[in-house]
Coordinates of C-alpha atoms in Angstrom, one line a residue:
Chain A
M1 CA 24.6 -26.8 -28.6
R2 CA 27.4 -26.0 -31.1
I3 CA 27.4 -22.4 -32.3
E4 CA 29.6 -20.4 -34.5
I5 CA 31.1 -17.2 -33.0
S6 CA 32.7 -14.8 -35.4
A7 CA 33.5 -11.1 -35.6
N8 CA 30.8 -10.8 -38.4
K9 CA 28.2 -12.3 -36.2
L10 CA 29.1 -10.3 -33.1
R11 CA 28.7 -7.0 -34.9
S12 CA 26.2 -8.2 -37.4
D13 CA 23.4 -6.0 -38.7
F14 CA 21.0 -8.0 -36.6
V15 CA 22.9 -7.1 -33.3
K16 CA 23.0 -3.5 -34.3
K17 CA 19.3 -3.5 -35.1
V18 CA 18.4 -4.8 -31.7
E19 CA 20.5 -2.2 -30.0
E20 CA 19.0 0.6 -32.1
I21 CA 15.4 -0.5 -31.5
S22 CA 15.7 -1.3 -27.9
G23 CA 18.1 1.4 -26.8
E24 CA 19.8 -1.1 -24.5
T25 CA 23.5 -1.9 -24.2
L26 CA 23.8 -5.6 -24.8
P27 CA 27.3 -6.2 -23.2
S28 CA 26.0 -5.0 -19.9
C29 CA 24.4 -8.3 -19.3
Y30 CA 26.8 -10.6 -17.3
Q31 CA 24.5 -13.6 -17.3
C32 CA 23.5 -13.8 -13.6
G33 CA 20.1 -15.2 -14.6
K34 CA 17.9 -13.0 -12.3
C35 CA 15.6 -12.2 -15.2
S36 CA 15.0 -15.9 -15.7
A37 CA 14.6 -16.7 -12.1
G38 CA 11.7 -14.2 -11.8
C39 CA 10.1 -14.6 -15.1
P40 CA 6.5 -15.7 -14.7
M41 CA 6.2 -17.1 -18.2
S42 CA 9.6 -19.0 -18.1
F43 CA 7.7 -22.3 -17.4
A44 CA 6.4 -22.1 -20.9
M45 CA 9.6 -20.9 -22.7
D46 CA 11.9 -23.0 -24.8
L47 CA 14.8 -20.7 -24.1
L48 CA 15.0 -18.8 -21.0
P49 CA 15.2 -15.0 -21.0
N50 CA 18.9 -14.8 -20.0
Q51 CA 19.7 -17.3 -22.9
I52 CA 18.0 -15.1 -25.3
I53 CA 20.1 -12.1 -24.4
R54 CA 23.2 -14.3 -24.5
L55 CA 22.4 -15.3 -28.1
V56 CA 21.8 -11.8 -29.1
Q57 CA 25.2 -10.9 -27.6
L58 CA 26.7 -13.6 -29.8
G59 CA 24.6 -12.7 -32.9
Q60 CA 22.8 -16.0 -33.1
E61 CA 19.9 -14.7 -35.0
D62 CA 18.8 -18.2 -36.3
D63 CA 18.6 -19.7 -32.9
I64 CA 16.4 -16.9 -31.7
A65 CA 14.1 -17.2 -34.7
K66 CA 13.5 -20.9 -34.0
S67 CA 12.5 -20.2 -30.4
K68 CA 9.1 -19.2 -29.3
T69 CA 10.4 -17.3 -26.1
I70 CA 9.9 -13.8 -27.6
W71 CA 6.2 -14.6 -28.2
T72 CA 5.7 -16.1 -24.8
C73 CA 6.9 -13.0 -23.0
A74 CA 4.0 -11.0 -21.5
S75 CA 5.9 -7.8 -21.1
C76 CA 5.3 -7.8 -17.4
L77 CA 8.6 -6.0 -16.8
T78 CA 9.7 -8.1 -13.8
C79 CA 13.0 -8.7 -15.4
A80 CA 13.4 -5.0 -16.1
V81 CA 12.8 -3.9 -12.6
R82 CA 15.2 -6.6 -11.1
C83 CA 18.2 -6.6 -13.4
P84 CA 21.3 -5.8 -11.3
R85 CA 22.9 -4.2 -14.4
G86 CA 20.1 -2.1 -15.3
V87 CA 19.4 -3.9 -18.6
D88 CA 15.7 -3.6 -19.7
L89 CA 15.3 -7.0 -21.2
S90 CA 11.7 -6.4 -22.0
K91 CA 12.9 -3.7 -24.5
I92 CA 15.2 -6.4 -26.0
M93 CA 12.3 -8.8 -26.4
E94 CA 10.2 -6.0 -27.9
A95 CA 13.0 -5.3 -30.5
L96 CA 13.3 -9.0 -31.4
R97 CA 9.6 -9.1 -32.0
L98 CA 9.6 -6.0 -34.0
I99 CA 12.5 -7.3 -36.3
T100 CA 10.0 -10.1 -37.3
L101 CA 6.8 -8.0 -37.3
R102 CA 8.3 -5.2 -39.5
K103 CA 8.8 -7.8 -42.2
N104 CA 4.9 -7.8 -42.3
T105 CA 4.7 -11.2 -40.5
D106 CA 1.9 -11.4 -38.0
Y107 CA 2.3 -13.7 -35.0
V108 CA -1.4 -13.4 -34.1
E109 CA -3.9 -13.4 -37.0
P110 CA -7.0 -11.4 -35.9
S111 CA -9.2 -12.9 -38.6
K112 CA -8.6 -16.5 -37.2
I113 CA -9.8 -15.6 -33.7
E114 CA -13.3 -17.2 -33.1
G115 CA -16.2 -14.9 -32.8
D116 CA -17.2 -16.0 -29.4
T117 CA -13.7 -15.5 -28.1
I118 CA -13.8 -12.0 -29.4
V119 CA -17.1 -11.2 -27.7
E120 CA -15.9 -12.8 -24.5
L121 CA -12.5 -11.0 -24.2
P122 CA -12.2 -7.6 -22.7
Q123 CA -11.0 -4.8 -25.1
I124 CA -7.6 -4.4 -23.4
A125 CA -6.8 -8.1 -24.1
L126 CA -7.5 -7.8 -27.9
V127 CA -5.8 -4.4 -28.4
S128 CA -2.7 -5.3 -26.4
S129 CA -2.3 -8.6 -28.2
F130 CA -2.6 -7.1 -31.6
R131 CA -0.4 -4.2 -30.6
K132 CA 2.3 -6.8 -29.5
F133 CA 1.9 -9.5 -32.1
T134 CA 0.7 -8.0 -35.4
A135 CA 2.7 -6.0 -37.9
Chain B
M1 CA -14.1 18.7 -5.8
N2 CA -14.1 17.7 -9.4
L3 CA -11.5 15.5 -11.0
S4 CA -11.0 14.8 -14.7
Y5 CA -11.5 11.2 -15.4
Y6 CA -10.4 9.0 -18.3
P7 CA -12.4 5.7 -18.4
G8 CA -10.9 3.7 -21.4
C9 CA -12.6 1.2 -23.6
T10 CA -13.0 -1.8 -21.1
L11 CA -14.6 0.2 -18.5
K12 CA -17.4 1.1 -21.0
T13 CA -18.1 -2.5 -21.9
K14 CA -16.9 -5.5 -19.8
S15 CA -16.0 -3.6 -16.6
K16 CA -18.9 -1.4 -15.8
N17 CA -18.7 -2.8 -12.3
L18 CA -15.4 -1.0 -12.0
E19 CA -16.7 2.2 -13.3
D20 CA -20.0 2.4 -11.5
S21 CA -18.6 1.5 -8.1
A22 CA -15.8 3.9 -8.4
I23 CA -18.0 7.0 -9.5
A24 CA -20.4 6.2 -6.7
S25 CA -17.7 5.7 -4.0
M26 CA -15.8 8.8 -5.0
A27 CA -19.1 10.8 -4.8
A28 CA -19.6 9.5 -1.3
L29 CA -16.1 10.7 -0.5
G30 CA -16.8 14.1 -1.9
I31 CA -15.1 13.9 -5.3
D32 CA -16.9 13.9 -8.6
L33 CA -15.2 12.0 -11.3
V34 CA -16.0 14.0 -14.5
E35 CA -15.5 12.0 -17.7
L36 CA -13.4 13.7 -20.4
P37 CA -15.9 14.9 -23.0
R38 CA -13.7 13.5 -25.8
W39 CA -11.3 10.6 -25.6
N40 CA -9.8 7.8 -27.5
C41 CA -8.4 4.3 -26.8
C42 CA -5.1 4.7 -25.0
G43 CA -3.5 1.9 -27.0
T44 CA -3.1 -0.3 -23.8
V45 CA 0.5 -1.2 -24.0
Y46 CA 3.3 1.4 -23.9
S47 CA 5.7 1.0 -26.8
L48 CA 9.0 -0.4 -25.7
A49 CA 10.8 0.5 -28.9
D50 CA 13.1 3.5 -29.0
D51 CA 12.3 4.3 -32.7
D52 CA 8.5 4.1 -32.4
L53 CA 6.8 7.3 -31.7
V54 CA 3.5 6.9 -33.5
H55 CA 2.1 4.7 -30.7
H56 CA 2.7 7.5 -28.2
L57 CA 0.1 9.7 -29.9
A58 CA -3.0 7.9 -28.6
P59 CA -2.2 8.4 -24.9
I60 CA -0.8 11.9 -25.4
R61 CA -3.9 13.1 -27.3
N62 CA -6.0 12.0 -24.3
L63 CA -3.8 14.1 -22.0
I64 CA -4.2 17.0 -24.5
R65 CA -8.0 16.5 -24.1
A66 CA -7.6 16.9 -20.3
K67 CA -5.5 20.0 -20.8
E68 CA -8.2 21.5 -23.1
E69 CA -10.6 21.0 -20.2
G70 CA -8.4 23.1 -18.0
S71 CA -7.3 20.2 -15.9
N72 CA -3.9 19.7 -14.4
K73 CA -4.6 16.1 -13.4
V74 CA -6.4 13.2 -15.0
V75 CA -7.4 10.1 -13.0
T76 CA -7.7 6.5 -14.4
L77 CA -9.2 3.4 -12.9
C78 CA -8.0 0.9 -15.4
S79 CA -4.2 -0.2 -14.7
F80 CA -3.4 -0.5 -18.3
C81 CA -4.6 3.0 -19.2
Y82 CA -2.8 4.3 -16.2
N83 CA 0.5 2.8 -17.1
I84 CA 0.6 3.9 -20.8
M85 CA -0.6 7.4 -20.1
K86 CA 1.8 7.9 -17.2
R87 CA 4.8 6.7 -19.3
A88 CA 3.9 8.5 -22.4
N89 CA 3.5 11.6 -20.3
L90 CA 6.9 11.2 -18.7
L91 CA 8.4 10.6 -22.2
I92 CA 7.1 13.9 -23.7
K93 CA 8.0 15.7 -20.5
N94 CA 11.6 14.6 -20.3
D95 CA 12.7 14.0 -23.9
A96 CA 12.9 17.3 -25.7
E97 CA 13.7 15.7 -29.1
K98 CA 10.8 13.3 -29.1
R99 CA 8.5 16.0 -27.7
N100 CA 9.3 18.1 -30.8
T101 CA 8.7 15.4 -33.2
L102 CA 5.4 14.4 -31.5
N103 CA 4.2 17.9 -31.4
S104 CA 5.1 18.6 -34.9
F105 CA 3.3 15.6 -36.0
M106 CA 0.0 16.6 -34.4
D107 CA -1.7 19.2 -36.5
E108 CA -4.9 20.0 -34.7
E109 CA -3.7 20.0 -31.2
E110 CA -1.7 22.7 -29.4
D111 CA 1.8 21.8 -28.3
Y112 CA 1.9 19.6 -25.2
E113 CA 4.8 19.4 -22.8
G114 CA 3.6 17.0 -20.1
E115 CA 1.6 19.5 -18.0
V116 CA -1.2 17.2 -17.1
E117 CA -0.4 14.8 -14.2
V118 CA -1.5 11.1 -14.6
V119 CA -2.7 9.5 -11.4
H120 CA -4.4 6.2 -10.6
L121 CA -7.5 6.3 -8.4
L122 CA -5.7 4.4 -5.7
E123 CA -3.3 7.4 -5.4
I124 CA -6.2 9.8 -5.0
L125 CA -7.4 7.5 -2.1
R126 CA -4.1 7.4 -0.4
D127 CA -2.8 10.9 -1.0
E128 CA -5.9 13.1 -1.1
I129 CA -8.4 11.4 1.1
G130 CA -6.0 9.3 3.1
W131 CA -6.7 5.9 4.8
E132 CA -8.0 7.5 8.0
G133 CA -10.3 9.8 5.9
I134 CA -11.8 6.7 4.3
A135 CA -12.0 4.8 7.5
E136 CA -14.0 7.7 9.0
K137 CA -16.6 7.4 6.2
V138 CA -17.0 3.6 6.6
K139 CA -20.5 2.7 7.5
L140 CA -20.4 -1.0 7.1
P141 CA -17.0 -2.3 8.2
L142 CA -16.2 -5.4 6.4
Y143 CA -15.2 -7.3 9.5
G144 CA -14.2 -10.9 9.0
L145 CA -13.8 -10.7 5.2
K146 CA -10.3 -12.1 4.3
V147 CA -9.1 -10.3 1.2
A148 CA -5.8 -10.8 -0.7
P149 CA -4.5 -7.8 -2.5
Y150 CA -3.4 -8.4 -6.1
Y151 CA -1.4 -5.7 -7.9
G152 CA -0.4 -7.3 -11.1
C153 CA 2.1 -5.6 -13.4
T154 CA 1.0 -2.1 -14.6
L155 CA 0.5 -0.4 -11.2
L156 CA 4.0 -1.2 -10.2
R157 CA 6.3 -1.6 -13.2
P158 CA 8.5 -0.1 -14.4
Q159 CA 9.8 2.0 -11.5
E160 CA 9.0 5.3 -13.1
A161 CA 5.3 4.4 -13.3
A162 CA 5.1 2.7 -9.9
I163 CA 2.3 4.0 -7.6
D164 CA 4.0 2.3 -4.7
S165 CA 7.1 0.2 -3.8
V166 CA 7.9 -2.1 -6.7
E167 CA 8.5 -5.3 -4.7
R168 CA 6.8 -4.6 -1.4
P169 CA 3.6 -2.4 -2.1
T170 CA 1.1 -1.9 0.6
I171 CA -1.4 0.5 -1.1
L172 CA -4.1 -2.1 -1.7
K173 CA -3.5 -3.7 1.7
Q174 CA -4.0 -0.3 3.4
L175 CA -7.2 0.2 1.5
I176 CA -8.4 -3.2 2.5
Q177 CA -7.7 -2.4 6.1
A178 CA -9.4 1.0 5.9
T179 CA -12.6 -0.9 4.9
G180 CA -12.4 -3.0 8.0
A181 CA -11.6 -6.2 6.1
E182 CA -8.6 -8.4 6.8
A183 CA -5.7 -8.2 4.3
V184 CA -4.1 -11.5 3.5
D185 CA -0.5 -11.1 2.2
F186 CA 0.5 -13.9 -0.3
P187 CA 3.6 -14.6 -2.3
F188 CA 2.0 -14.0 -5.8
T189 CA 0.8 -10.5 -4.9
T190 CA 2.8 -8.7 -7.7
E191 CA 3.2 -11.5 -10.1
C192 CA 1.8 -11.2 -13.7
C193 CA -1.4 -13.0 -14.6
G194 CA -0.2 -13.8 -18.2
S195 CA -1.7 -10.5 -19.5
F196 CA -2.5 -10.4 -23.3
Q197 CA -1.2 -14.0 -23.7
I198 CA -4.8 -14.9 -23.0
V199 CA -5.4 -14.3 -26.8
S200 CA -2.5 -16.3 -28.2
N201 CA -1.6 -18.8 -25.4
P202 CA -4.6 -19.1 -23.1
D203 CA -3.3 -22.3 -21.6
F204 CA -0.3 -20.5 -20.3
V205 CA -2.5 -18.0 -18.7
L206 CA -4.6 -20.7 -17.1
D207 CA -1.4 -22.1 -15.4
R208 CA -0.6 -18.6 -14.2
A209 CA -4.2 -18.3 -12.8
W210 CA -3.8 -21.6 -11.0
N211 CA -0.4 -20.5 -9.4
I212 CA -1.8 -17.1 -8.2
L213 CA -5.2 -18.3 -7.0
S214 CA -4.2 -21.5 -5.4
S215 CA -1.5 -19.5 -3.5
A216 CA -4.0 -16.9 -2.3
L217 CA -6.3 -19.7 -1.1
R218 CA -3.5 -21.4 0.7
W219 CA -2.8 -18.3 2.6
G220 CA -6.4 -18.1 3.7
A221 CA -7.9 -15.6 1.3
E222 CA -11.7 -15.7 0.6
A223 CA -11.5 -13.1 -2.2
L224 CA -9.0 -11.2 -4.3
V225 CA -9.0 -7.5 -4.8
L226 CA -7.5 -5.8 -7.9
S227 CA -7.8 -2.8 -10.2
C228 CA -7.0 -4.3 -13.6
P229 CA -9.8 -5.5 -15.9
L230 CA -7.3 -7.8 -17.7
C231 CA -6.2 -9.5 -14.5
D232 CA -9.9 -9.7 -13.5
F233 CA -10.7 -11.6 -16.7
N234 CA -7.7 -13.8 -16.7
L235 CA -8.1 -14.8 -13.0
G236 CA -11.9 -14.8 -13.0
Q237 CA -13.4 -15.9 -16.2
R238 CA -11.8 -19.3 -16.4
Q239 CA -12.0 -20.5 -12.8
K240 CA -14.7 -23.2 -14.1
E241 CA -11.9 -24.6 -16.3
L242 CA -9.4 -24.5 -13.5
G243 CA -11.8 -26.6 -11.4
K244 CA -11.8 -29.2 -14.2
K245 CA -8.0 -29.3 -14.6
Y246 CA -7.2 -29.1 -10.8
R247 CA -9.6 -31.1 -8.8
E248 CA -8.6 -29.5 -5.5
F249 CA -9.3 -26.0 -6.9
K250 CA -11.9 -24.0 -5.1
E251 CA -13.5 -20.9 -6.8
I252 CA -12.6 -17.6 -5.3
P253 CA -14.4 -14.3 -6.2
I254 CA -12.4 -11.5 -7.6
L255 CA -13.4 -8.0 -6.6
Y256 CA -12.4 -4.5 -7.9
F257 CA -11.0 -2.4 -5.1
T258 CA -13.9 0.1 -5.7
Q259 CA -16.5 -2.5 -5.1
L260 CA -14.9 -3.2 -1.7
L261 CA -14.8 0.5 -1.0
A262 CA -18.4 1.1 -2.0
L263 CA -19.7 -1.8 0.1
S264 CA -17.8 -0.5 3.1
L265 CA -19.2 3.0 2.6
G266 CA -22.7 1.7 3.0
L267 CA -23.7 2.3 -0.6
D268 CA -26.5 0.4 -2.3
P269 CA -24.8 -2.9 -3.4
E270 CA -26.6 -2.3 -6.8
V271 CA -23.7 0.2 -7.7
C272 CA -21.2 -2.6 -7.4
R273 CA -22.9 -4.4 -10.3
F274 CA -21.8 -7.7 -8.8
E275 CA -23.7 -9.6 -11.5
L276 CA -20.8 -8.7 -13.9
N277 CA -18.1 -10.3 -11.7
Y278 CA -16.9 -13.6 -13.3
V279 CA -17.3 -15.4 -9.9
D280 CA -20.3 -14.2 -8.1
P281 CA -19.1 -12.7 -4.8
R282 CA -22.7 -12.3 -3.4
P283 CA -22.9 -15.7 -1.6
L284 CA -19.6 -14.9 0.2
L285 CA -20.7 -11.4 1.1
E286 CA -24.1 -12.6 2.2
S287 CA -22.6 -15.3 4.5
K288 CA -20.5 -12.5 6.2
G289 CA -23.7 -10.3 6.6
L290 CA -22.2 -7.6 4.2
L291 CA -25.0 -7.3 1.7
R292 CA -27.6 -5.5 3.9
H293 CA -28.7 -2.1 2.8

């Protein structure tokens, strides 16, 4: 993959926004890959969790936007408790989701969920999905 | 002894089996779970964004309700409710700036500073009654029943909310052993079931269920025991589909820890509401002679 790295991208508004929303220090990550090794959803991700944080470090907003990884994360916090550098990647994933959701773009559309499914699912499934994936 | 109890939404609808078996078991152990007279949905997932305070109001309002009742402790059964209320409480206790903002936003409530302690029922069993205390009250030891403890995420992560060791928890195992059943350790005991992805990516969750359940079966478990209604759904409800996708899959009942407890205390199995379990555990329990009353 060919990417452009420039001073503008490294300190772009996007990077600053991720840091502000997540409260995490992005350069702390040294790419050991522990987060991806333990991630229970990595089998379904197009970019691994450690690749996501690397792309954020490098300001590659477009590559992240093309990926489904942030919408595949289940916020199980396994990465957060195992990171040897104390980076809470779950907060970075949340910040990335919110950057999209705050533009009033839903990932899950409640009105499109079938009636039977709604009746079947426990309330915590619906509430947590809407909390995570709707604006 | 009375304990303030916060049920949450799912316990009043899909997971009556968790609530009923918990209330009956605790009564048998000398503790009355007294439901808060007024409560709201906790919001289920703790906000992970530093600049988002509004979503902390729902769990904190519940804690204020407990304080209004004169309680210094509130107990939860649902792992999700436990996690968000525990974390919101730690936030308002430890972050003075956010505490001020939250308190000034709430008009009707008195200022709250994190005075109410949030505990999960498993902590009451371990810390206030104790495993020996439970073992003494066991009337029907569940000998010969092989049960795998399944923790999921929200009882153990993050560290600040963990009720036990994050990587090597034993609390469910010790409960299983106190009831006389055999605890079966297995590698997926703390792994996520896929959680709310059941709504948007149900196929991913099916794969998670396969990994978790087939591992438990391989290690010799006959049932899984847990405390989270979402894990219960994700692992239990779609086992028929798992059987279609993976021919070698064999169904395995999922029990709430309180159902195991109620049974071992010799309570009427009716309080367990086994008819609400996604995979009926009664044939298994019957075959072990554990349904007599």
